[in-house]
Tab-separated table of C-alpha atoms in Angstrom:
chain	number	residue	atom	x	y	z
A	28	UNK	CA	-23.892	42.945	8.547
A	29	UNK	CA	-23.179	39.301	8.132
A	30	UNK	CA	-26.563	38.513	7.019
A	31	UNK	CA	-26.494	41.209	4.806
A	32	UNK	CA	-23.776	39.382	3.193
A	33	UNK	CA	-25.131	36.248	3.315
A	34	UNK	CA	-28.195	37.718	1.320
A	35	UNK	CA	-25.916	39.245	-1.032
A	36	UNK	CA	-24.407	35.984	-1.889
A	37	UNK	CA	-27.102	34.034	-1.840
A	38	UNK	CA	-28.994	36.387	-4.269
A	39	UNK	CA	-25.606	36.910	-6.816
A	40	UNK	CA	-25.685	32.998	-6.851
A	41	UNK	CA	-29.321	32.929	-7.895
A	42	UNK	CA	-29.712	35.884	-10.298
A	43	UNK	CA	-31.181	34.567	-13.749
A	44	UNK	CA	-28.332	36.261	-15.500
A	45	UNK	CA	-25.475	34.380	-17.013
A	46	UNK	CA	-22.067	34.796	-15.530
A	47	UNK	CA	-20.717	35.138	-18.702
A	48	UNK	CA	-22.330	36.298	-21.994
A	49	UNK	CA	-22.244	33.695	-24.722
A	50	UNK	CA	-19.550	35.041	-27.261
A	51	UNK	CA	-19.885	34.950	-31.165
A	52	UNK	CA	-17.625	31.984	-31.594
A	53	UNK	CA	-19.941	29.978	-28.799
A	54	UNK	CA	-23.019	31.263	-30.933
A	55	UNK	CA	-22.227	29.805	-34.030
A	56	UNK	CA	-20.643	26.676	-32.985
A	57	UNK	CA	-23.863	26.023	-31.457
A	58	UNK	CA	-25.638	27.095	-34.562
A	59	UNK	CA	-23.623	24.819	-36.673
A	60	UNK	CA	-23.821	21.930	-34.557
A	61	UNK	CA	-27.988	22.278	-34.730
A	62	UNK	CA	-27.892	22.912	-38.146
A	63	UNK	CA	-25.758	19.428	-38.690
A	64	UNK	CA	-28.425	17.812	-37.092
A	65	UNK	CA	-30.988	18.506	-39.544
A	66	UNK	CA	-34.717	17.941	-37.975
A	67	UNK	CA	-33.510	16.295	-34.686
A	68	UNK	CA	-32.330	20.510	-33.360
A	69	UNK	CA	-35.903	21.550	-33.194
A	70	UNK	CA	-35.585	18.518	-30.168
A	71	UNK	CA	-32.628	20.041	-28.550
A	72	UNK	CA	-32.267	22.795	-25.481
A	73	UNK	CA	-29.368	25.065	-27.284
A	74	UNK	CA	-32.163	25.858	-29.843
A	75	UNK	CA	-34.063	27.864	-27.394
A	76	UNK	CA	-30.552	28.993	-25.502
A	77	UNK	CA	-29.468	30.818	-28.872
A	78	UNK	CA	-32.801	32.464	-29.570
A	79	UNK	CA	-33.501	33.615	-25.974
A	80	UNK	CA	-29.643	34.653	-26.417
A	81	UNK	CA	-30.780	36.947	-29.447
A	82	UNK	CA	-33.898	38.002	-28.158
A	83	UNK	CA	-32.230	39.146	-24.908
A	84	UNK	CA	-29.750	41.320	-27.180
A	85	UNK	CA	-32.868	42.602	-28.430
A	86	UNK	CA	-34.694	43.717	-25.693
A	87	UNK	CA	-31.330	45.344	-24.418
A	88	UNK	CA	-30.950	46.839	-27.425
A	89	UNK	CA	-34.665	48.553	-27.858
A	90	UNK	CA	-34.252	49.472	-24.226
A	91	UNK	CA	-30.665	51.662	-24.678
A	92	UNK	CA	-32.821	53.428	-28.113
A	93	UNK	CA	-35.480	54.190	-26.187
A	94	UNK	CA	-34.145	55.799	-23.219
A	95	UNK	CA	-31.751	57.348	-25.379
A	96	UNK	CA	-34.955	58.647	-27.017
A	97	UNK	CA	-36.393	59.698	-23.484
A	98	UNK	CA	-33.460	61.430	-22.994
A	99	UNK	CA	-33.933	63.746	-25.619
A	100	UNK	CA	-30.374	62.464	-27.138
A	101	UNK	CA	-29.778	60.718	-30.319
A	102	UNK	CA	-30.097	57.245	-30.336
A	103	UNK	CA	-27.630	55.135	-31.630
A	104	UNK	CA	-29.651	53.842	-34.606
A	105	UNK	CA	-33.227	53.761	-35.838
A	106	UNK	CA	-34.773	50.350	-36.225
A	107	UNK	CA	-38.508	50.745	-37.540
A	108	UNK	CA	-40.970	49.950	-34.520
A	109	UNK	CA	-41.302	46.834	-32.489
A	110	UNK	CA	-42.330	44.006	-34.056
A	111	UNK	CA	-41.120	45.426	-37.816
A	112	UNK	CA	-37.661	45.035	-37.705
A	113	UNK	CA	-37.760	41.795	-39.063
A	114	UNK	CA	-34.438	39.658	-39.281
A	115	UNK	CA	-33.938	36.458	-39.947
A	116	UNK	CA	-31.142	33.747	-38.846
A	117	UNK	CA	-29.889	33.488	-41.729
A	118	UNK	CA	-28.942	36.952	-42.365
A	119	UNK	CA	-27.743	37.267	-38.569
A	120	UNK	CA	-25.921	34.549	-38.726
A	121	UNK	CA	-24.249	35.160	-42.476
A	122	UNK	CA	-23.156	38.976	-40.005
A	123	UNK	CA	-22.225	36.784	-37.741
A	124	UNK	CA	-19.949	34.577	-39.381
A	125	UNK	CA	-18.345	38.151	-41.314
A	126	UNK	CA	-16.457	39.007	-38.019
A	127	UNK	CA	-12.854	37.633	-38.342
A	128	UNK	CA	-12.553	34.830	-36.168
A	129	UNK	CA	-9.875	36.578	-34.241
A	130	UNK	CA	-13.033	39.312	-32.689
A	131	UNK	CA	-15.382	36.598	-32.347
A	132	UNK	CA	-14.491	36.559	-28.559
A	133	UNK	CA	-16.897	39.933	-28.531
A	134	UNK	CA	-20.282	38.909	-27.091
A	135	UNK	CA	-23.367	38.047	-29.138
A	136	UNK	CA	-25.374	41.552	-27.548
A	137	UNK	CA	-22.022	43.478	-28.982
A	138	UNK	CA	-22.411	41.731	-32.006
A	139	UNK	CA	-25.730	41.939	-32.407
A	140	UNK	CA	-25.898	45.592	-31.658
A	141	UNK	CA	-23.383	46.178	-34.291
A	142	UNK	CA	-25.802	44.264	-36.924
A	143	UNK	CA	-28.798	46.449	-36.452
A	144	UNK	CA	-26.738	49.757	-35.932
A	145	UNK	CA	-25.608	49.050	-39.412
A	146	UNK	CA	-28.672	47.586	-40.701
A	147	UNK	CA	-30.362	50.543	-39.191
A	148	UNK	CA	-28.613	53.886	-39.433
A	149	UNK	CA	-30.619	57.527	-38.588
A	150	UNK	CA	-30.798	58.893	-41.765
């Protein structure tokens, strides 16, 4: 039982997951801070931290539409395929920077899934 433990511990400490989601206000601190330094952000690590923290929201968020799909219930939205919705920073990050900085303690997946439900309502 005590090695069972051990495992469990050992496994929580090495999980790949953050243990705590990166919230709006972290998000576009980061993203102003990168965009201050002009060229020189393409050279620094939060560049790829923000997109693999968007692209993550992504994946989540295709997943929950498409086994709400496979569950023969409505999904909560209806983005076009894969690889069509297309969205740039800009536009995520002018959504982004519309929630009042009092809510910007919600995480970036929350946010983001908020974006494309509205940017992509079942008609």
């Amino acid at each position: 039982m005590r090695r069972r433990a051990v495992l469990g511990a050992l496994l929580v400490m090495l999980s790949p997951v953050a243990a705590q989601a990166m919230t709006v206000d972290e998000f576009l601190s980061k993203a102003a801070a990168l965009k201050a330094k002009g060229m020189a952000a393409m050279l620094s690590p939060d560049i790829g931290l923000l997109r693999d923290e968007v692209k993550a929201a992504g994946e989540s968020y295709r997943a929950e539409i498409e086994a709400a799909r496979a569950a023969g219930t409505a999904p909560r939205a209806c983005p076009p395929p894969k690889g069509q919705a297309k969205v740039d920073s800009d536009t995520l990050l002018a959504s982004f920077r519309t929630i009042p900085p009092a809510r910007r303690t919600m995480s970036v997946k929350t946010a983001f899934f908020s974006f494309m439900d509205k940017r992509y309502p079942c008609p």
